[in-house]
């Protein structure tokens, strides 16, 4: 059987989101399944290591939206039997079975609360997926049971159509590091005290970045010597964060350009990962931290308790005092 995979997410090369998902999943699939052939379709050549001989790469013109049209063209030209789509877009002109991975329904569930930071176009994208792609797909892969429950409740999807396929950490990066490695990264970023680590894909309110800062302010005022290291991309809350840090003279460093390797080492040396998001489809940094030997503080909502599996301190993300007490502990 020929399985056509939309590998467009590997074009960017950025180690996050769909890129990370595909970069780890495809080589593993090629090793696990030698009975089938995997064809990777994209609008340009991609570089992916660790592939077996049952994987072939094919590239073609973008054709406007590659996920809608370009992928369909390559899929049909190569006479594939099944389409695997690692995003919420149903390709046009495909009459074979389609499997779609769903990461979360955040943009639908949390739109009202965060509509000042969520683009309306993002909500519309997911509403269209709810009405079309999720309904028409042959199978859906949900990355957590929490995500599956949302698909059933919000999108009225038959539970039998959904397979829960949890995520995992990349063992190439996430493992307990040596004191020498930790010392080197501390020196690079001038970290002289014990530190808490907060990781966000982007600095914005859904990641509860202001809640983290307010809890850390209480830690600092209580006399603890710790620093707070916040990792992420500049987002809608960044200027607000900087104003708060300066106003209360907080010992906080925001690291913008940082590699996966550096994040892994920072996790290995941290007092704890502080990860009190308001919503997560899975919460990959939770298991990455655990793999690196780092204690975890995370939220008691959505998928985070499921991902933590009883091995983290759970807090109410809406209660700053809860987070403060967990950090003290």
PDB file of C-alpha atoms in Angstrom:
ATOM      1  CA  UNK A   1       0.000   0.000   0.000  1.00  0.00           C
ATOM      2  CA  UNK A   2       1.183   3.517  -0.790  1.00  0.00           C
ATOM      3  CA  UNK A   3       0.675   6.086   1.971  1.00  0.00           C
ATOM      4  CA  UNK A   4       0.953   9.702   0.810  1.00  0.00           C
ATOM      5  CA  UNK A   5       2.035  12.111   3.555  1.00  0.00           C
ATOM      6  CA  UNK A   6       1.685  15.881   3.450  1.00  0.00           C
ATOM      7  CA  UNK A   7       5.269  16.796   4.458  1.00  0.00           C
ATOM      8  CA  UNK A   8       4.914  20.519   3.725  1.00  0.00           C
ATOM      9  CA  UNK A   9       5.448  21.246   7.418  1.00  0.00           C
ATOM     10  CA  UNK A  10       9.086  20.185   7.033  1.00  0.00           C
ATOM     11  CA  UNK A  11       9.828  22.996   4.565  1.00  0.00           C
ATOM     12  CA  UNK A  12      10.279  25.650   7.251  1.00  0.00           C
ATOM     13  CA  UNK A  13      12.900  23.715   9.183  1.00  0.00           C
ATOM     14  CA  UNK A  14      11.771  25.368  12.430  1.00  0.00           C
ATOM     15  CA  UNK A  15      11.927  22.814  15.285  1.00  0.00           C
ATOM     16  CA  UNK A  16       8.388  23.326  16.562  1.00  0.00           C
ATOM     17  CA  UNK A  17       4.781  22.338  15.915  1.00  0.00           C
ATOM     18  CA  UNK A  18       4.070  20.235  12.831  1.00  0.00           C
ATOM     19  CA  UNK A  19       7.760  20.275  11.883  1.00  0.00           C
ATOM     20  CA  UNK A  20       8.724  18.528  15.141  1.00  0.00           C
ATOM     21  CA  UNK A  21       5.805  16.116  14.802  1.00  0.00           C
ATOM     22  CA  UNK A  22       6.765  15.028  11.277  1.00  0.00           C
ATOM     23  CA  UNK A  23      10.512  15.068  11.908  1.00  0.00           C
ATOM     24  CA  UNK A  24      10.090  12.468  14.642  1.00  0.00           C
ATOM     25  CA  UNK A  25       7.088  10.525  13.339  1.00  0.00           C
ATOM     26  CA  UNK A  26       8.116   9.760   9.742  1.00  0.00           C
ATOM     27  CA  UNK A  27      11.488   8.069  10.475  1.00  0.00           C
ATOM     28  CA  UNK A  28       9.815   6.030  13.233  1.00  0.00           C
ATOM     29  CA  UNK A  29       6.993   4.938  10.909  1.00  0.00           C
ATOM     30  CA  UNK A  30       9.491   3.918   8.230  1.00  0.00           C
ATOM     31  CA  UNK A  31      11.286   1.671  10.740  1.00  0.00           C
ATOM     32  CA  UNK A  32       8.135   0.171  12.239  1.00  0.00           C
ATOM     33  CA  UNK A  33       6.279  -0.575   9.007  1.00  0.00           C
ATOM     34  CA  UNK A  34       8.145  -2.264   6.141  1.00  0.00           C
ATOM     35  CA  UNK A  35       4.946  -3.661   4.621  1.00  0.00           C
ATOM     36  CA  UNK A  36       3.923  -0.300   3.158  1.00  0.00           C
ATOM     37  CA  UNK A  37       5.562   2.502   1.184  1.00  0.00           C
ATOM     38  CA  UNK A  38       5.588   6.115   2.401  1.00  0.00           C
ATOM     39  CA  UNK A  39       5.631   8.981  -0.095  1.00  0.00           C
ATOM     40  CA  UNK A  40       6.462  12.431   1.282  1.00  0.00           C
ATOM     41  CA  UNK A  41       4.890  15.240  -0.737  1.00  0.00           C
ATOM     42  CA  UNK A  42       5.918  18.902  -0.488  1.00  0.00           C
ATOM     43  CA  UNK A  43       6.302  21.982  -2.675  1.00  0.00           C
ATOM     44  CA  UNK A  44      10.099  21.886  -2.334  1.00  0.00           C
ATOM     45  CA  UNK A  45      12.818  19.406  -1.406  1.00  0.00           C
ATOM     46  CA  UNK A  46      13.107  18.584   2.287  1.00  0.00           C
ATOM     47  CA  UNK A  47      15.905  17.132   4.363  1.00  0.00           C
ATOM     48  CA  UNK A  48      14.973  14.384   6.808  1.00  0.00           C
ATOM     49  CA  UNK A  49      17.386  11.972   8.469  1.00  0.00           C
ATOM     50  CA  UNK A  50      16.906   8.384   9.592  1.00  0.00           C
ATOM     51  CA  UNK A  51      14.677   7.212   6.747  1.00  0.00           C
ATOM     52  CA  UNK A  52      14.430   3.617   5.536  1.00  0.00           C
ATOM     53  CA  UNK A  53      14.242   2.531   1.882  1.00  0.00           C
ATOM     54  CA  UNK A  54      10.428   2.460   2.057  1.00  0.00           C
ATOM     55  CA  UNK A  55      10.306   6.277   2.061  1.00  0.00           C
ATOM     56  CA  UNK A  56      10.309   8.350  -1.150  1.00  0.00           C
ATOM     57  CA  UNK A  57      10.278  12.131  -1.411  1.00  0.00           C
ATOM     58  CA  UNK A  58       8.357  13.914  -4.166  1.00  0.00           C
ATOM     59  CA  UNK A  59       8.084  17.653  -4.686  1.00  0.00           C
ATOM     60  CA  UNK A  60       6.012  19.752  -7.045  1.00  0.00           C
ATOM     61  CA  UNK A  61       4.631  23.227  -7.590  1.00  0.00           C
ATOM     62  CA  UNK A  62       2.812  24.831  -4.693  1.00  0.00           C
ATOM     63  CA  UNK A  63      -0.369  25.392  -6.760  1.00  0.00           C
ATOM     64  CA  UNK A  64      -1.697  28.173  -4.500  1.00  0.00           C
ATOM     65  CA  UNK A  65      -2.397  26.267  -1.305  1.00  0.00           C
ATOM     66  CA  UNK A  66      -0.223  23.179  -1.359  1.00  0.00           C
ATOM     67  CA  UNK A  67      -2.315  21.415   1.283  1.00  0.00           C
ATOM     68  CA  UNK A  68      -5.493  21.865  -0.769  1.00  0.00           C
ATOM     69  CA  UNK A  69      -4.311  21.400  -4.366  1.00  0.00           C
ATOM     70  CA  UNK A  70      -0.585  20.663  -4.733  1.00  0.00           C
ATOM     71  CA  UNK A  71      -0.735  17.681  -2.405  1.00  0.00           C
ATOM     72  CA  UNK A  72      -3.795  16.279  -4.190  1.00  0.00           C
ATOM     73  CA  UNK A  73      -2.033  16.478  -7.553  1.00  0.00           C
ATOM     74  CA  UNK A  74       1.048  14.585  -6.331  1.00  0.00           C
ATOM     75  CA  UNK A  75      -1.101  12.091  -4.424  1.00  0.00           C
ATOM     76  CA  UNK A  76      -3.163  11.196  -7.489  1.00  0.00           C
ATOM     77  CA  UNK A  77      -0.222  11.188  -9.911  1.00  0.00           C
ATOM     78  CA  UNK A  78       1.555   8.618  -7.723  1.00  0.00           C
ATOM     79  CA  UNK A  79      -1.583   6.475  -7.293  1.00  0.00           C
ATOM     80  CA  UNK A  80      -1.497   6.459  -3.501  1.00  0.00           C
ATOM     81  CA  UNK A  81      -3.973   4.460  -1.437  1.00  0.00           C
ATOM     82  CA  UNK A  82      -4.193   6.489   1.791  1.00  0.00           C
ATOM     83  CA  UNK A  83      -3.539  10.173   2.568  1.00  0.00           C
ATOM     84  CA  UNK A  84      -2.028  11.185   5.912  1.00  0.00           C
ATOM     85  CA  UNK A  85      -2.487  14.887   6.705  1.00  0.00           C
ATOM     86  CA  UNK A  86      -0.763  16.252   9.851  1.00  0.00           C
ATOM     87  CA  UNK A  87      -2.970  19.361   9.983  1.00  0.00           C
ATOM     88  CA  UNK A  88      -6.611  20.436   9.844  1.00  0.00           C
ATOM     89  CA  UNK A  89      -6.888  20.842   6.065  1.00  0.00           C
ATOM     90  CA  UNK A  90      -8.728  18.358   3.875  1.00  0.00           C
ATOM     91  CA  UNK A  91      -7.066  18.123   0.435  1.00  0.00           C
ATOM     92  CA  UNK A  92      -9.319  18.577  -2.596  1.00  0.00           C
ATOM     93  CA  UNK A  93      -9.813  16.018  -5.398  1.00  0.00           C
ATOM     94  CA  UNK A  94      -8.870  12.938  -3.325  1.00  0.00           C
ATOM     95  CA  UNK A  95     -11.301  10.028  -3.291  1.00  0.00           C
ATOM     96  CA  UNK A  96      -9.147   7.668  -1.200  1.00  0.00           C
ATOM     97  CA  UNK A  97      -9.198   7.332   2.626  1.00  0.00           C
ATOM     98  CA  UNK A  98      -7.801  10.335   4.503  1.00  0.00           C
ATOM     99  CA  UNK A  99      -6.322  10.329   8.019  1.00  0.00           C
ATOM    100  CA  UNK A 100      -5.920  13.711   9.766  1.00  0.00           C
ATOM    101  CA  UNK A 101      -4.030  14.523  12.969  1.00  0.00           C
ATOM    102  CA  UNK A 102      -5.823  16.927  15.319  1.00  0.00           C
ATOM    103  CA  UNK A 103      -3.708  18.696  17.949  1.00  0.00           C
ATOM    104  CA  UNK A 104      -6.386  20.671  19.799  1.00  0.00           C
ATOM    105  CA  UNK A 105      -9.494  22.812  19.390  1.00  0.00           C
ATOM    106  CA  UNK A 106      -8.002  25.783  21.232  1.00  0.00           C
ATOM    107  CA  UNK A 107      -9.008  28.391  18.643  1.00  0.00           C
ATOM    108  CA  UNK A 108     -12.647  27.345  18.991  1.00  0.00           C
ATOM    109  CA  UNK A 109     -12.790  26.660  22.744  1.00  0.00           C
ATOM    110  CA  UNK A 110     -10.806  29.671  23.933  1.00  0.00           C
ATOM    111  CA  UNK A 111     -11.671  32.272  21.299  1.00  0.00           C
ATOM    112  CA  UNK A 112     -13.980  34.343  23.497  1.00  0.00           C
ATOM    113  CA  UNK A 113     -11.478  34.509  26.339  1.00  0.00           C
ATOM    114  CA  UNK A 114      -8.517  35.468  24.144  1.00  0.00           C
ATOM    115  CA  UNK A 115     -10.132  37.081  21.101  1.00  0.00           C
ATOM    116  CA  UNK A 116      -7.995  40.178  21.649  1.00  0.00           C
ATOM    117  CA  UNK A 117      -4.955  38.033  20.741  1.00  0.00           C
ATOM    118  CA  UNK A 118      -6.441  35.312  18.510  1.00  0.00           C
ATOM    119  CA  UNK A 119      -6.910  36.254  14.873  1.00  0.00           C
ATOM    120  CA  UNK A 120     -10.420  35.774  13.562  1.00  0.00           C
ATOM    121  CA  UNK A 121      -8.905  33.978  10.553  1.00  0.00           C
ATOM    122  CA  UNK A 122      -7.534  31.277  12.889  1.00  0.00           C
ATOM    123  CA  UNK A 123     -10.969  30.690  14.390  1.00  0.00           C
ATOM    124  CA  UNK A 124     -12.556  30.550  10.931  1.00  0.00           C
ATOM    125  CA  UNK A 125      -9.910  28.027   9.828  1.00  0.00           C
ATOM    126  CA  UNK A 126     -10.847  25.697  12.692  1.00  0.00           C
ATOM    127  CA  UNK A 127     -14.567  26.248  12.246  1.00  0.00           C
ATOM    128  CA  UNK A 128     -14.182  25.161   8.612  1.00  0.00           C
ATOM    129  CA  UNK A 129     -12.182  22.148   9.775  1.00  0.00           C
ATOM    130  CA  UNK A 130     -14.935  21.308  12.261  1.00  0.00           C
ATOM    131  CA  UNK A 131     -17.595  21.481   9.563  1.00  0.00           C
ATOM    132  CA  UNK A 132     -15.680  19.808   6.720  1.00  0.00           C
ATOM    133  CA  UNK A 133     -12.261  18.184   7.257  1.00  0.00           C
ATOM    134  CA  UNK A 134     -13.049  16.454  10.558  1.00  0.00           C
ATOM    135  CA  UNK A 135     -16.408  15.219   9.275  1.00  0.00           C
ATOM    136  CA  UNK A 136     -15.146  13.899   5.923  1.00  0.00           C
ATOM    137  CA  UNK A 137     -11.874  12.306   7.072  1.00  0.00           C
ATOM    138  CA  UNK A 138     -11.880   8.530   7.334  1.00  0.00           C
ATOM    139  CA  UNK A 139      -9.967   8.588  10.628  1.00  0.00           C
ATOM    140  CA  UNK A 140      -8.776  11.264  13.060  1.00  0.00           C
ATOM    141  CA  UNK A 141      -5.685  10.978  15.241  1.00  0.00           C
ATOM    142  CA  UNK A 142      -6.113  12.973  18.472  1.00  0.00           C
ATOM    143  CA  UNK A 143      -2.912  13.628  20.408  1.00  0.00           C
ATOM    144  CA  UNK A 144      -4.630  13.168  23.794  1.00  0.00           C
ATOM    145  CA  UNK A 145      -7.818  11.770  25.281  1.00  0.00           C
ATOM    146  CA  UNK A 146      -8.707  15.354  26.203  1.00  0.00           C
ATOM    147  CA  UNK A 147      -8.441  16.315  22.528  1.00  0.00           C
ATOM    148  CA  UNK A 148     -10.619  13.327  21.566  1.00  0.00           C
ATOM    149  CA  UNK A 149     -13.277  14.368  24.071  1.00  0.00           C
ATOM    150  CA  UNK A 150     -13.311  17.878  22.585  1.00  0.00           C
ATOM    151  CA  UNK A 151     -13.745  16.446  19.086  1.00  0.00           C
ATOM    152  CA  UNK A 152     -16.721  14.407  20.259  1.00  0.00           C
ATOM    153  CA  UNK A 153     -18.315  17.242  22.247  1.00  0.00           C
ATOM    154  CA  UNK A 154     -17.608  20.267  20.045  1.00  0.00           C
ATOM    155  CA  UNK A 155     -17.505  18.688  16.588  1.00  0.00           C
ATOM    156  CA  UNK A 156     -19.986  15.833  17.115  1.00  0.00           C
ATOM    157  CA  UNK A 157     -17.520  13.237  15.799  1.00  0.00           C
ATOM    158  CA  UNK A 158     -18.195   9.533  16.333  1.00  0.00           C
ATOM    159  CA  UNK A 159     -15.721   8.365  19.034  1.00  0.00           C
ATOM    160  CA  UNK A 160     -15.061   5.208  16.999  1.00  0.00           C
ATOM    161  CA  UNK A 161     -13.574   7.370  14.254  1.00  0.00           C
ATOM    162  CA  UNK A 162     -10.907   8.831  16.574  1.00  0.00           C
ATOM    163  CA  UNK A 163      -7.652   7.162  17.596  1.00  0.00           C
ATOM    164  CA  UNK A 164      -5.671   8.645  20.500  1.00  0.00           C
ATOM    165  CA  UNK A 165      -1.996   8.844  19.479  1.00  0.00           C
ATOM    166  CA  UNK A 166      -0.040  10.591  22.279  1.00  0.00           C
ATOM    167  CA  UNK A 167       3.135  12.525  21.583  1.00  0.00           C
ATOM    168  CA  UNK A 168       6.584  11.805  22.976  1.00  0.00           C
ATOM    169  CA  UNK A 169       9.906  13.536  23.539  1.00  0.00           C
ATOM    170  CA  UNK A 170      12.904  13.283  21.214  1.00  0.00           C
ATOM    171  CA  UNK A 171      15.522  11.143  23.023  1.00  0.00           C
ATOM    172  CA  UNK A 172      18.225  12.689  20.852  1.00  0.00           C
ATOM    173  CA  UNK A 173      17.888  15.883  22.896  1.00  0.00           C
ATOM    174  CA  UNK A 174      15.965  15.273  26.100  1.00  0.00           C
ATOM    175  CA  UNK A 175      17.890  13.337  28.749  1.00  0.00           C
ATOM    176  CA  UNK A 176      19.669  14.304  32.012  1.00  0.00           C
ATOM    177  CA  UNK A 177      22.716  16.416  31.127  1.00  0.00           C
ATOM    178  CA  UNK A 178      26.125  16.647  32.759  1.00  0.00           C
ATOM    179  CA  UNK A 179      27.069  19.393  35.187  1.00  0.00           C
ATOM    180  CA  UNK A 180      29.573  20.594  32.600  1.00  0.00           C
ATOM    181  CA  UNK A 181      26.882  21.039  29.934  1.00  0.00           C
ATOM    182  CA  UNK A 182      24.576  22.788  32.385  1.00  0.00           C
ATOM    183  CA  UNK A 183      27.406  25.037  33.551  1.00  0.00           C
ATOM    184  CA  UNK A 184      28.222  26.004  29.981  1.00  0.00           C
ATOM    185  CA  UNK A 185      24.659  27.018  29.162  1.00  0.00           C
ATOM    186  CA  UNK A 186      24.327  28.912  32.456  1.00  0.00           C
ATOM    187  CA  UNK A 187      27.486  30.841  31.625  1.00  0.00           C
ATOM    188  CA  UNK A 188      26.281  31.599  28.086  1.00  0.00           C
ATOM    189  CA  UNK A 189      23.071  33.194  29.353  1.00  0.00           C
ATOM    190  CA  UNK A 190      24.576  34.658  32.568  1.00  0.00           C
ATOM    191  CA  UNK A 191      22.395  32.544  34.879  1.00  0.00           C
ATOM    192  CA  UNK A 192      24.060  32.809  38.296  1.00  0.00           C
ATOM    193  CA  UNK A 193      21.262  31.602  40.605  1.00  0.00           C
ATOM    194  CA  UNK A 194      18.972  28.555  40.805  1.00  0.00           C
ATOM    195  CA  UNK A 195      16.276  29.065  38.198  1.00  0.00           C
ATOM    196  CA  UNK A 196      12.765  28.182  37.145  1.00  0.00           C
ATOM    197  CA  UNK A 197      12.132  27.615  33.441  1.00  0.00           C
ATOM    198  CA  UNK A 198       9.016  28.592  31.517  1.00  0.00           C
ATOM    199  CA  UNK A 199       8.605  27.482  27.888  1.00  0.00           C
ATOM    200  CA  UNK A 200       6.109  29.002  25.464  1.00  0.00           C
ATOM    201  CA  UNK A 201       5.764  28.543  21.723  1.00  0.00           C
ATOM    202  CA  UNK A 202       4.968  32.257  21.723  1.00  0.00           C
ATOM    203  CA  UNK A 203       4.711  34.882  24.457  1.00  0.00           C
ATOM    204  CA  UNK A 204       0.966  35.456  24.660  1.00  0.00           C
ATOM    205  CA  UNK A 205      -1.860  35.290  27.200  1.00  0.00           C
ATOM    206  CA  UNK A 206      -3.050  31.703  26.472  1.00  0.00           C
ATOM    207  CA  UNK A 207       0.299  30.469  27.814  1.00  0.00           C
ATOM    208  CA  UNK A 208      -0.435  32.358  31.058  1.00  0.00           C
ATOM    209  CA  UNK A 209       2.841  34.260  30.856  1.00  0.00           C
ATOM    210  CA  UNK A 210       1.573  37.061  33.107  1.00  0.00           C
ATOM    211  CA  UNK A 211       0.444  34.525  35.696  1.00  0.00           C
ATOM    212  CA  UNK A 212       3.957  33.086  35.712  1.00  0.00           C
ATOM    213  CA  UNK A 213       5.460  36.555  36.232  1.00  0.00           C
ATOM    214  CA  UNK A 214       3.037  37.404  39.041  1.00  0.00           C
ATOM    215  CA  UNK A 215       3.800  34.128  40.839  1.00  0.00           C
ATOM    216  CA  UNK A 216       7.530  34.697  40.400  1.00  0.00           C
ATOM    217  CA  UNK A 217       7.161  38.203  41.824  1.00  0.00           C
ATOM    218  CA  UNK A 218       5.789  36.574  44.996  1.00  0.00           C
ATOM    219  CA  UNK A 219       8.736  34.143  45.010  1.00  0.00           C
ATOM    220  CA  UNK A 220      11.192  37.023  44.746  1.00  0.00           C
ATOM    221  CA  UNK A 221       9.409  39.073  47.423  1.00  0.00           C
ATOM    222  CA  UNK A 222       9.479  36.018  49.717  1.00  0.00           C
ATOM    223  CA  UNK A 223      13.267  36.163  49.602  1.00  0.00           C
ATOM    224  CA  UNK A 224      14.079  33.239  47.334  1.00  0.00           C
ATOM    225  CA  UNK A 225      17.282  33.759  45.292  1.00  0.00           C
ATOM    226  CA  UNK A 226      15.942  32.194  42.112  1.00  0.00           C
ATOM    227  CA  UNK A 227      15.843  33.564  38.594  1.00  0.00           C
ATOM    228  CA  UNK A 228      13.111  32.931  36.036  1.00  0.00           C
ATOM    229  CA  UNK A 229      14.106  31.989  32.500  1.00  0.00           C
ATOM    230  CA  UNK A 230      11.309  32.383  29.934  1.00  0.00           C
ATOM    231  CA  UNK A 231      11.795  30.815  26.506  1.00  0.00           C
ATOM    232  CA  UNK A 232       9.607  31.651  23.522  1.00  0.00           C
ATOM    233  CA  UNK A 233       9.016  33.766  20.456  1.00  0.00           C
ATOM    234  CA  UNK A 234       7.995  37.420  20.696  1.00  0.00           C
ATOM    235  CA  UNK A 235       4.201  37.574  20.717  1.00  0.00           C
ATOM    236  CA  UNK A 236       1.258  39.827  21.675  1.00  0.00           C
ATOM    237  CA  UNK A 237       2.094  39.774  25.410  1.00  0.00           C
ATOM    238  CA  UNK A 238       5.816  40.495  25.105  1.00  0.00           C
ATOM    239  CA  UNK A 239       5.701  44.268  25.670  1.00  0.00           C
ATOM    240  CA  UNK A 240       3.338  43.808  28.618  1.00  0.00           C
ATOM    241  CA  UNK A 241       5.758  41.262  30.099  1.00  0.00           C
ATOM    242  CA  UNK A 242       8.715  43.591  29.727  1.00  0.00           C
ATOM    243  CA  UNK A 243       6.855  46.455  31.428  1.00  0.00           C
ATOM    244  CA  UNK A 244       5.953  44.198  34.380  1.00  0.00           C
ATOM    245  CA  UNK A 245       9.512  42.858  34.690  1.00  0.00           C
ATOM    246  CA  UNK A 246      10.938  46.385  34.756  1.00  0.00           C
ATOM    247  CA  UNK A 247       8.291  47.774  37.107  1.00  0.00           C
ATOM    248  CA  UNK A 248       9.006  45.180  39.804  1.00  0.00           C
ATOM    249  CA  UNK A 249      12.703  44.716  39.002  1.00  0.00           C
ATOM    250  CA  UNK A 250      12.252  40.985  38.526  1.00  0.00           C
ATOM    251  CA  UNK A 251      15.176  38.638  37.954  1.00  0.00           C
ATOM    252  CA  UNK A 252      13.757  37.396  34.652  1.00  0.00           C
ATOM    253  CA  UNK A 253      15.484  36.634  31.360  1.00  0.00           C
ATOM    254  CA  UNK A 254      13.472  36.200  28.145  1.00  0.00           C
ATOM    255  CA  UNK A 255      15.363  34.038  25.637  1.00  0.00           C
ATOM    256  CA  UNK A 256      14.105  34.465  22.081  1.00  0.00           C
ATOM    257  CA  UNK A 257      16.616  32.767  19.745  1.00  0.00           C
ATOM    258  CA  UNK A 258      17.430  29.439  21.358  1.00  0.00           C
ATOM    259  CA  UNK A 259      17.927  25.925  19.997  1.00  0.00           C
ATOM    260  CA  UNK A 260      16.209  22.689  20.996  1.00  0.00           C
ATOM    261  CA  UNK A 261      19.551  21.464  22.352  1.00  0.00           C
ATOM    262  CA  UNK A 262      19.839  24.522  24.616  1.00  0.00           C
ATOM    263  CA  UNK A 263      16.258  24.127  25.850  1.00  0.00           C
ATOM    264  CA  UNK A 264      16.993  20.507  26.745  1.00  0.00           C
ATOM    265  CA  UNK A 265      20.099  21.460  28.728  1.00  0.00           C
ATOM    266  CA  UNK A 266      18.294  24.317  30.482  1.00  0.00           C
ATOM    267  CA  UNK A 267      15.536  21.886  31.479  1.00  0.00           C
ATOM    268  CA  UNK A 268      18.092  19.486  32.896  1.00  0.00           C
ATOM    269  CA  UNK A 269      19.492  22.190  35.181  1.00  0.00           C
ATOM    270  CA  UNK A 270      16.236  23.889  36.206  1.00  0.00           C
ATOM    271  CA  UNK A 271      14.633  23.863  39.638  1.00  0.00           C
ATOM    272  CA  UNK A 272      11.370  23.096  37.834  1.00  0.00           C
ATOM    273  CA  UNK A 273       9.485  23.668  34.603  1.00  0.00           C
ATOM    274  CA  UNK A 274       6.670  26.164  35.234  1.00  0.00           C
ATOM    275  CA  UNK A 275       4.011  25.429  32.610  1.00  0.00           C
ATOM    276  CA  UNK A 276       0.573  26.710  33.722  1.00  0.00           C
ATOM    277  CA  UNK A 277      -1.121  27.148  30.337  1.00  0.00           C
ATOM    278  CA  UNK A 278      -4.848  27.763  30.157  1.00  0.00           C
ATOM    279  CA  UNK A 279      -5.215  25.075  27.490  1.00  0.00           C
ATOM    280  CA  UNK A 280      -3.043  22.453  25.794  1.00  0.00           C
ATOM    281  CA  UNK A 281      -3.840  19.710  23.321  1.00  0.00           C
ATOM    282  CA  UNK A 282      -1.031  17.680  24.889  1.00  0.00           C
ATOM    283  CA  UNK A 283       1.696  19.819  26.478  1.00  0.00           C
ATOM    284  CA  UNK A 284       4.881  18.323  25.035  1.00  0.00           C
ATOM    285  CA  UNK A 285       7.289  20.323  27.279  1.00  0.00           C
ATOM    286  CA  UNK A 286       5.876  18.364  30.243  1.00  0.00           C
ATOM    287  CA  UNK A 287       7.302  15.042  29.041  1.00  0.00           C
ATOM    288  CA  UNK A 288      10.411  16.724  27.623  1.00  0.00           C
ATOM    289  CA  UNK A 289      11.127  18.127  31.087  1.00  0.00           C
ATOM    290  CA  UNK A 290      10.579  14.761  32.751  1.00  0.00           C
ATOM    291  CA  UNK A 291      12.910  13.088  30.257  1.00  0.00           C
ATOM    292  CA  UNK A 292      15.551  15.699  31.115  1.00  0.00           C
ATOM    293  CA  UNK A 293      15.163  15.031  34.834  1.00  0.00           C
ATOM    294  CA  UNK A 294      13.326  18.268  35.597  1.00  0.00           C
ATOM    295  CA  UNK A 295      10.362  18.485  38.046  1.00  0.00           C
ATOM    296  CA  UNK A 296       7.161  19.872  36.530  1.00  0.00           C
ATOM    297  CA  UNK A 297       4.521  22.351  37.665  1.00  0.00           C
ATOM    298  CA  UNK A 298       1.567  22.450  35.280  1.00  0.00           C
ATOM    299  CA  UNK A 299      -2.160  23.171  35.065  1.00  0.00           C
ATOM    300  CA  UNK A 300      -5.033  20.999  36.230  1.00  0.00           C
ATOM    301  CA  UNK A 301      -7.062  21.654  33.053  1.00  0.00           C
ATOM    302  CA  UNK A 302      -7.418  20.217  29.501  1.00  0.00           C
ATOM    303  CA  UNK A 303      -4.759  17.639  28.573  1.00  0.00           C
ATOM    304  CA  UNK A 304      -2.073  18.597  31.088  1.00  0.00           C
ATOM    305  CA  UNK A 305      -3.067  16.263  33.969  1.00  0.00           C
ATOM    306  CA  UNK A 306      -3.327  13.413  31.457  1.00  0.00           C
ATOM    307  CA  UNK A 307       0.133  14.149  30.034  1.00  0.00           C
ATOM    308  CA  UNK A 308       1.699  14.569  33.482  1.00  0.00           C
ATOM    309  CA  UNK A 309       0.317  11.214  34.584  1.00  0.00           C
ATOM    310  CA  UNK A 310       0.393  11.971  38.305  1.00  0.00           C
ATOM    311  CA  UNK A 311       4.090  12.939  38.208  1.00  0.00           C
ATOM    312  CA  UNK A 312       3.741  16.740  38.395  1.00  0.00           C
ATOM    313  CA  UNK A 313       2.431  19.404  40.748  1.00  0.00           C
ATOM    314  CA  UNK A 314      -0.939  20.499  39.330  1.00  0.00           C
ATOM    315  CA  UNK A 315      -2.258  24.013  39.879  1.00  0.00           C
ATOM    316  CA  UNK A 316      -5.295  26.084  38.988  1.00  0.00           C
ATOM    317  CA  UNK A 317      -3.897  28.352  36.220  1.00  0.00           C
ATOM    318  CA  UNK A 318      -6.384  31.056  37.177  1.00  0.00           C
ATOM    319  CA  UNK A 319      -5.029  31.254  40.745  1.00  0.00           C
ATOM    320  CA  UNK A 320      -1.643  32.970  41.038  1.00  0.00           C
ATOM    321  CA  UNK A 321      -1.335  31.879  44.695  1.00  0.00           C
ATOM    322  CA  UNK A 322      -1.583  28.204  43.667  1.00  0.00           C
ATOM    323  CA  UNK A 323       1.346  28.626  41.305  1.00  0.00           C
ATOM    324  CA  UNK A 324       3.328  30.513  43.958  1.00  0.00           C
ATOM    325  CA  UNK A 325       2.781  27.706  46.501  1.00  0.00           C
ATOM    326  CA  UNK A 326       3.842  25.054  43.975  1.00  0.00           C
ATOM    327  CA  UNK A 327       7.008  26.986  43.168  1.00  0.00           C
ATOM    328  CA  UNK A 328       7.787  27.297  46.888  1.00  0.00           C
ATOM    329  CA  UNK A 329       7.308  23.549  47.296  1.00  0.00           C
TER     330      UNK A 329
END
